Coordinates of N, CA, C and O in Angstrom, one line a residue:
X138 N -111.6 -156.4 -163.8 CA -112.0 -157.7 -163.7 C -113.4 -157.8 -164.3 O -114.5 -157.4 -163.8
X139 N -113.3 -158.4 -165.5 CA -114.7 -158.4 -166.2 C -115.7 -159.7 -165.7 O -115.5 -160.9 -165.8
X140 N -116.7 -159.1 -165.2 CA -117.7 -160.2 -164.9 C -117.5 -161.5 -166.2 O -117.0 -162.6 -165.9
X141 N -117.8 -161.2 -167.5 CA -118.1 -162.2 -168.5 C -116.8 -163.3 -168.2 O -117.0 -164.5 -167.9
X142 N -115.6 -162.7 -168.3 CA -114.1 -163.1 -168.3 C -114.4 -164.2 -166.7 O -114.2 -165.4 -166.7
X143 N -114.7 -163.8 -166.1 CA -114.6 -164.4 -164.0 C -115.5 -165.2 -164.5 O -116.3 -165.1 -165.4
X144 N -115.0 -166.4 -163.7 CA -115.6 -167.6 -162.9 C -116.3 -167.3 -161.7 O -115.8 -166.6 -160.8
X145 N -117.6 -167.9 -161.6 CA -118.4 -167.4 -160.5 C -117.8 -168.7 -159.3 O -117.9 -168.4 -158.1
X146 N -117.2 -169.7 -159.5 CA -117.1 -170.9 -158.4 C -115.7 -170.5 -158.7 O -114.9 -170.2 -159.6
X147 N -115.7 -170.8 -156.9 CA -114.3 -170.5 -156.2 C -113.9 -172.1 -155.7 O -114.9 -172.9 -155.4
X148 N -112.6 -172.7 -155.6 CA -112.5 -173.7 -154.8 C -111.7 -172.8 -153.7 O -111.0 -171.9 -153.8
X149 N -112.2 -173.7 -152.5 CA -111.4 -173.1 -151.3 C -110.7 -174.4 -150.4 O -111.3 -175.1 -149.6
X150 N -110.1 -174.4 -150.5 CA -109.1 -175.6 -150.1 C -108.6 -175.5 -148.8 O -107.8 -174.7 -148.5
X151 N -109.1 -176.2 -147.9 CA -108.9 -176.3 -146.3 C -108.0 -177.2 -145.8 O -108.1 -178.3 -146.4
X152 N -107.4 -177.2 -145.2 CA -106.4 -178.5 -144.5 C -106.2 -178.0 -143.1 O -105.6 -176.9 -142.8
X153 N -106.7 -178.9 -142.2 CA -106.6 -178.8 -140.7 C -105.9 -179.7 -140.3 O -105.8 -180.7 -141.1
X154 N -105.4 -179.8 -138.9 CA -104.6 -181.1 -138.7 C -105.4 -180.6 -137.1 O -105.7 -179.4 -136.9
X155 N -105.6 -181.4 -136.2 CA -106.1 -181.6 -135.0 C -106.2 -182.2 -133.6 O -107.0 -183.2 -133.7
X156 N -105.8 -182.1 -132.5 CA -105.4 -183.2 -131.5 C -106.5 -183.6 -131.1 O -107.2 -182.6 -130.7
X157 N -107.2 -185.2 -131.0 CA -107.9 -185.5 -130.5 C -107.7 -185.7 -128.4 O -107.3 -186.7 -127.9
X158 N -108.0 -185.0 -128.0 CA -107.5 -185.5 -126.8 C -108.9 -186.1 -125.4 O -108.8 -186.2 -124.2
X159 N -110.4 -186.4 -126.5 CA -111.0 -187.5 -125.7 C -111.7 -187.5 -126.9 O -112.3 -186.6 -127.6
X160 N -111.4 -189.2 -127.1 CA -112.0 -189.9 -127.9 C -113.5 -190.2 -128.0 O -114.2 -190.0 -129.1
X161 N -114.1 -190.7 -126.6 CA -115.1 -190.9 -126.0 C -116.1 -190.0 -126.2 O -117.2 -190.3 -126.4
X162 N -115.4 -188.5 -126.2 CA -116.1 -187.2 -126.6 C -116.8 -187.1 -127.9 O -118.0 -187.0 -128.2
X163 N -115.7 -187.2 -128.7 CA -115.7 -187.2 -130.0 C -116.9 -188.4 -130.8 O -117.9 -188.0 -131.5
X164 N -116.8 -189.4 -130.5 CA -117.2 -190.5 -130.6 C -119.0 -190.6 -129.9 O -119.8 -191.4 -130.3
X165 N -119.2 -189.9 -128.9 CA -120.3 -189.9 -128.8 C -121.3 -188.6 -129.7 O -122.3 -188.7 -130.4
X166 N -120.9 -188.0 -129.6 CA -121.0 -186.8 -130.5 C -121.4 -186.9 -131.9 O -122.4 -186.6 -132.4
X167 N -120.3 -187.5 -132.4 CA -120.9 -188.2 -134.1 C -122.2 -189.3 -133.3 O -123.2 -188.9 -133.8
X168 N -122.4 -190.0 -132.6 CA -123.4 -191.0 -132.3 C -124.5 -190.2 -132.1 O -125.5 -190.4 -132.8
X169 N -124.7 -189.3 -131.4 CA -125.4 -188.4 -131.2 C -126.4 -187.5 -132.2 O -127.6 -187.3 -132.0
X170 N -125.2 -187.1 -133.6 CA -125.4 -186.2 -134.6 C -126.4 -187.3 -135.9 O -127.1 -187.2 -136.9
X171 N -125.7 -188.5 -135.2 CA -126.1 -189.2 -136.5 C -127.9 -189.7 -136.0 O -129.0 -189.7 -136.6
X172 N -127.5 -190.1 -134.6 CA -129.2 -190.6 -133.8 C -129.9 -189.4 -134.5 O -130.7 -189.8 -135.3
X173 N -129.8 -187.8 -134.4 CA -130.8 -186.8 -134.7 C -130.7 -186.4 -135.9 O -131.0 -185.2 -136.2
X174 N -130.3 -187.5 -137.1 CA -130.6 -187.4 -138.6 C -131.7 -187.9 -138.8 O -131.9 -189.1 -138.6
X175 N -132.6 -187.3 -139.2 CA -134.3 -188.0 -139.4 C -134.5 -188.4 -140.7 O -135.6 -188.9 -141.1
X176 N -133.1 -188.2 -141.6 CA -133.3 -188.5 -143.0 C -132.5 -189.8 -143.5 O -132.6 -190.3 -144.6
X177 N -131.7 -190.1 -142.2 CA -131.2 -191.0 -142.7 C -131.3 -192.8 -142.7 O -131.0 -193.1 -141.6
X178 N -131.5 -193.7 -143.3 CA -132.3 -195.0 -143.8 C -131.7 -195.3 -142.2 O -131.0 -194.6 -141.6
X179 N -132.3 -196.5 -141.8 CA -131.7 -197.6 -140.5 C -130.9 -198.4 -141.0 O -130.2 -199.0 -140.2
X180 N -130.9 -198.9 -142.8 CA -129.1 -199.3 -142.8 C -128.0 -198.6 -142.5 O -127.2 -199.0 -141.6
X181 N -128.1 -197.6 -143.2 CA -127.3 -196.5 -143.4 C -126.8 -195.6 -142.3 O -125.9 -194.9 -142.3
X182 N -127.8 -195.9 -141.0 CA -127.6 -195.6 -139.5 C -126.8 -196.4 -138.8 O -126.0 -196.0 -137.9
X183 N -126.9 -197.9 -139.2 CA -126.3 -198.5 -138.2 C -124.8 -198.7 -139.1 O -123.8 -198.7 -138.4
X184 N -124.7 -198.8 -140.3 CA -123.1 -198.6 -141.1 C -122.6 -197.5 -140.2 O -121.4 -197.7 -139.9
X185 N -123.2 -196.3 -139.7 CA -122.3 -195.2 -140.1 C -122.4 -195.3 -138.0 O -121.3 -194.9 -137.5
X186 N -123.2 -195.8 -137.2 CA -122.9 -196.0 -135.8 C -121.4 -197.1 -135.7 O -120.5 -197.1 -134.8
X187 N -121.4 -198.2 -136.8 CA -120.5 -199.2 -136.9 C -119.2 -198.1 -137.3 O -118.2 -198.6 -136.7
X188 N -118.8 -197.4 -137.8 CA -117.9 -196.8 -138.3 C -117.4 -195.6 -138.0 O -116.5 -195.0 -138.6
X189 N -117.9 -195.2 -136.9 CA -117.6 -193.7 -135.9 C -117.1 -194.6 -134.5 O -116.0 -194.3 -134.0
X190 N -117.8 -195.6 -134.1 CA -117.4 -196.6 -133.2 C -116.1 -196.9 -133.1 O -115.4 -196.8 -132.1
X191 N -116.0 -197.6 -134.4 CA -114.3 -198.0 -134.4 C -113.1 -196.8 -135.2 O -111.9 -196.9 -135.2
X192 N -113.7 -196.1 -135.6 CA -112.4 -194.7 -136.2 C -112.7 -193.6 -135.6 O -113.7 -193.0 -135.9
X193 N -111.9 -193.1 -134.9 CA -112.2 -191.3 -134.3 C -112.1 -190.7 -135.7 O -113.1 -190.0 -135.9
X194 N -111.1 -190.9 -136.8 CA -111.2 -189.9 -137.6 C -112.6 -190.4 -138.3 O -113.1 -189.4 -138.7
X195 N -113.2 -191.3 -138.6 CA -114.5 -191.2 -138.8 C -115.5 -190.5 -138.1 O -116.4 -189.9 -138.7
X196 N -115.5 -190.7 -137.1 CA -116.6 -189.7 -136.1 C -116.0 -188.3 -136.1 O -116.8 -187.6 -135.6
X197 N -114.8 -187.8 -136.5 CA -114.8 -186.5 -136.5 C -115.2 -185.8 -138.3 O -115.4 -184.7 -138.7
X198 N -115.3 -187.2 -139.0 CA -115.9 -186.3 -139.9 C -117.7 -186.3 -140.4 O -118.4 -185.7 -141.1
X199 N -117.7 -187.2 -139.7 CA -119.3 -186.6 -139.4 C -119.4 -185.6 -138.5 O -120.5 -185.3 -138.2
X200 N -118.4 -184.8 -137.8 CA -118.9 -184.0 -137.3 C -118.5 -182.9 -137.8 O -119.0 -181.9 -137.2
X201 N -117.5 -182.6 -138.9 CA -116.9 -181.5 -139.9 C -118.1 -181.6 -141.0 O -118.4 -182.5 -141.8
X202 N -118.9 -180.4 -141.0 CA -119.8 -179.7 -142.1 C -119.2 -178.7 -142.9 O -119.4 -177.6 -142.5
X203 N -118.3 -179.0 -144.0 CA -118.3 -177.9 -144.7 C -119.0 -176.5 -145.0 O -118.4 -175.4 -145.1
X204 N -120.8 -177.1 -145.3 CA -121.5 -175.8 -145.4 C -121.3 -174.9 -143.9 O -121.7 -173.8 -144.0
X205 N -120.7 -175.4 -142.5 CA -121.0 -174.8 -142.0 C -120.1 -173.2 -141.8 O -120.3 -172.1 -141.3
X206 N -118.9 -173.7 -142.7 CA -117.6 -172.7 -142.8 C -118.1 -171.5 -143.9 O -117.6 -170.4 -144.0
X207 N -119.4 -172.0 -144.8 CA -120.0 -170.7 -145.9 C -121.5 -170.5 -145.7 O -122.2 -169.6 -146.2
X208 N -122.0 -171.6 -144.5 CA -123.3 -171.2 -144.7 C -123.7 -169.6 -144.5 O -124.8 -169.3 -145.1
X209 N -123.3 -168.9 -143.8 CA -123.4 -167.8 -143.3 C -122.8 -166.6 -143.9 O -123.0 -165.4 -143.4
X210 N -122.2 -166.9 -144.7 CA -121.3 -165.7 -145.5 C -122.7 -165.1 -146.8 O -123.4 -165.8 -147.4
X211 N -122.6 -163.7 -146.8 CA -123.2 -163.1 -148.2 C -122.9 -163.5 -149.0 O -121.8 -163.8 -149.1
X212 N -124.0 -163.6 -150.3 CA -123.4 -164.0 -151.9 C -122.7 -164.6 -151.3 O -121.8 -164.0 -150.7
X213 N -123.0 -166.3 -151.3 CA -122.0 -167.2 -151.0 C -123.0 -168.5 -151.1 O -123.9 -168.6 -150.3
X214 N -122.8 -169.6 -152.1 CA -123.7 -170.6 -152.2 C -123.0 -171.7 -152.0 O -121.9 -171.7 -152.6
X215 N -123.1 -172.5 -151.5 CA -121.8 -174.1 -151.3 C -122.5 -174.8 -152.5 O -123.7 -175.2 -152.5
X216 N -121.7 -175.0 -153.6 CA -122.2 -176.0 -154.7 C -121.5 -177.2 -154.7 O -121.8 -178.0 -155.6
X217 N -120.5 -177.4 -154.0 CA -120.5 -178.9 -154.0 C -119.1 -179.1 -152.9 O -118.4 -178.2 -152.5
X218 N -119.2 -180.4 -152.7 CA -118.4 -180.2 -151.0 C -117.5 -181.6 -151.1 O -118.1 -182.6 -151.6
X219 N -116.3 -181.8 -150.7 CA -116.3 -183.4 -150.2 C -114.9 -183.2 -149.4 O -114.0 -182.6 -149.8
X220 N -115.0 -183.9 -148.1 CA -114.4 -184.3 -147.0 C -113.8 -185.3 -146.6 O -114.4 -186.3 -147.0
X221 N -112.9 -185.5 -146.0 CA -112.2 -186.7 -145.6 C -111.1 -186.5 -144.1 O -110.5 -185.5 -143.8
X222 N -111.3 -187.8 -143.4 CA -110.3 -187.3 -142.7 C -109.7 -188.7 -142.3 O -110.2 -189.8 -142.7
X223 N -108.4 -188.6 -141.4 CA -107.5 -190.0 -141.4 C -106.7 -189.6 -140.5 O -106.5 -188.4 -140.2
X224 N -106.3 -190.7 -139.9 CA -104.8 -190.8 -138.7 C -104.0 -190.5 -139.6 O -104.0 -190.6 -140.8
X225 N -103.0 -189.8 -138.7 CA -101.7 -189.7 -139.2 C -100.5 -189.4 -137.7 O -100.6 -189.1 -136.6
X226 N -99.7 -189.6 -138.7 CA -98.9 -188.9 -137.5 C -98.0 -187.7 -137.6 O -97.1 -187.4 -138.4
X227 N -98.6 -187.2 -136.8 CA -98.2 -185.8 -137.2 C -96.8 -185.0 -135.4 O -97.0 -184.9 -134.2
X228 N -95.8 -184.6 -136.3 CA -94.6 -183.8 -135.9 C -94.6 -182.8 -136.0 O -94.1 -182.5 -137.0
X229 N -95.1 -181.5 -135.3 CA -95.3 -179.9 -135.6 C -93.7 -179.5 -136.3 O -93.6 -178.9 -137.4
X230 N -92.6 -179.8 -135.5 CA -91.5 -179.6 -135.4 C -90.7 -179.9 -137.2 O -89.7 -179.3 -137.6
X231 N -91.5 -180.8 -137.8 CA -91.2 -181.5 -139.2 C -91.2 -180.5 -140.0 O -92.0 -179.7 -139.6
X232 N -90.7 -180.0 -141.2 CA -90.8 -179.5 -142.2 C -91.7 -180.1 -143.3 O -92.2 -179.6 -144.3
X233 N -91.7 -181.5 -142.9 CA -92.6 -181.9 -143.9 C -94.1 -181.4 -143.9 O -95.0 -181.6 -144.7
X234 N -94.3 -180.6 -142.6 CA -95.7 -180.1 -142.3 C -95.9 -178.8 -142.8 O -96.8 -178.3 -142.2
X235 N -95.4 -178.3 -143.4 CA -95.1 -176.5 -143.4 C -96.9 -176.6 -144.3 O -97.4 -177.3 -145.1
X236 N -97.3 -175.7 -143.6 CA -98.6 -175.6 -144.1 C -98.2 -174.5 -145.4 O -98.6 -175.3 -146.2
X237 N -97.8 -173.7 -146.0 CA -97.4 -173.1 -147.2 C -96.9 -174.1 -148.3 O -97.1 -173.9 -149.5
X238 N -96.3 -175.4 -147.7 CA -96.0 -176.1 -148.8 C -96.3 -175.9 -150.1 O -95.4 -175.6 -151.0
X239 N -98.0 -176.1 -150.4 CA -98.7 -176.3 -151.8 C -98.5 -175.3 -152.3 O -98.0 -175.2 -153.4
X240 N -98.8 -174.1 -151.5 CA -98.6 -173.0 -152.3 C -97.1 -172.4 -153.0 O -97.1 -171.8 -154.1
X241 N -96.2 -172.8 -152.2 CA -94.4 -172.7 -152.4 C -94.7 -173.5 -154.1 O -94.4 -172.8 -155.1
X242 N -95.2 -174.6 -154.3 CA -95.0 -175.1 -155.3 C -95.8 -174.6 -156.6 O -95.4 -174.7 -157.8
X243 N -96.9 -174.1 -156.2 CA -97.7 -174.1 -157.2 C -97.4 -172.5 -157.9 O -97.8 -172.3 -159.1
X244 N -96.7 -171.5 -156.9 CA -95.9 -170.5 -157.2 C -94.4 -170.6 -158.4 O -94.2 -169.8 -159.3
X245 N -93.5 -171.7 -158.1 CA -93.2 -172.1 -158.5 C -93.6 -172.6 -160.3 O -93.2 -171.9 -161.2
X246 N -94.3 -173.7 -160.4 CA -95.0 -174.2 -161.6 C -95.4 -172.6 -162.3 O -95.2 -172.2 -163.5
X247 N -95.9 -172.1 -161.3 CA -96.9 -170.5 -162.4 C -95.2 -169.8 -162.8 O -95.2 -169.2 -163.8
X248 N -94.2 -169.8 -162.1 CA -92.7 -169.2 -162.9 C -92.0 -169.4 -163.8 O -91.4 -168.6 -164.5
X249 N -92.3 -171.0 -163.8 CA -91.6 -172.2 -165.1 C -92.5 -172.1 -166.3 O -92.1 -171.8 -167.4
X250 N -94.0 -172.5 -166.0 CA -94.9 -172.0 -167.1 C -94.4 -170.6 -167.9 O -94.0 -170.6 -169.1
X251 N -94.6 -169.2 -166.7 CA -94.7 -167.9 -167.3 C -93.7 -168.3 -168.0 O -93.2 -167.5 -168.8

């Protein structure tokens, strides 16, 4: 593996699925994290208190930090990050959930390509 030939940036692709089972928890928590941002404007405080308020999946993603999954790792820099999260409803039991999915496919495509 020739250094010149390698790409130094990796994407790392995460998908969690999660049971909220106290909202209240959750929800104070982002309120919490956001009150002890000292950088953040007092518009921009009270949008983001208005919006953890009424969505758990919004207050859980103020409380998902990506850097926090590489901050710690050797030779390891986070150069750029973006997150999302949303209701859903989710069936463990479903095949539509098979967490291998993406990869099943994208295995696939690299066979039809080759």
């Amino acid at each position: 593996m020739s250094t010149e030939k390698t790409s130094r940036f990796v994407r790392l692709r995460v998908e969690l699925v999660v049971e909220v089972d106290d909202l209240d928890a959750v929800t104070g928590a982002a309120l919490a994290r956001i009150a002890e941002d000292p950088d953040m404007p007092g518009d921009e405080r009270a949008h983001a208190e208005g919006a953890v308020t009424e969505d758990t999946a919004e207050a859980l993603a103020y409380l998902v930090d990506p850097f926090d999954l590489v901050g710690d790792l050797p030779g390891v820099e986070l150069a750029q990050a973006s997150w999302s999260s949303e209701q859903i409803d989710y069936d463990p039991d479903s095949p539509d959930w098979d967490l291998d999915e993406d990869d099943v496919e994208e295995d696939e495509e690299e066979e039809v390509v080759g």
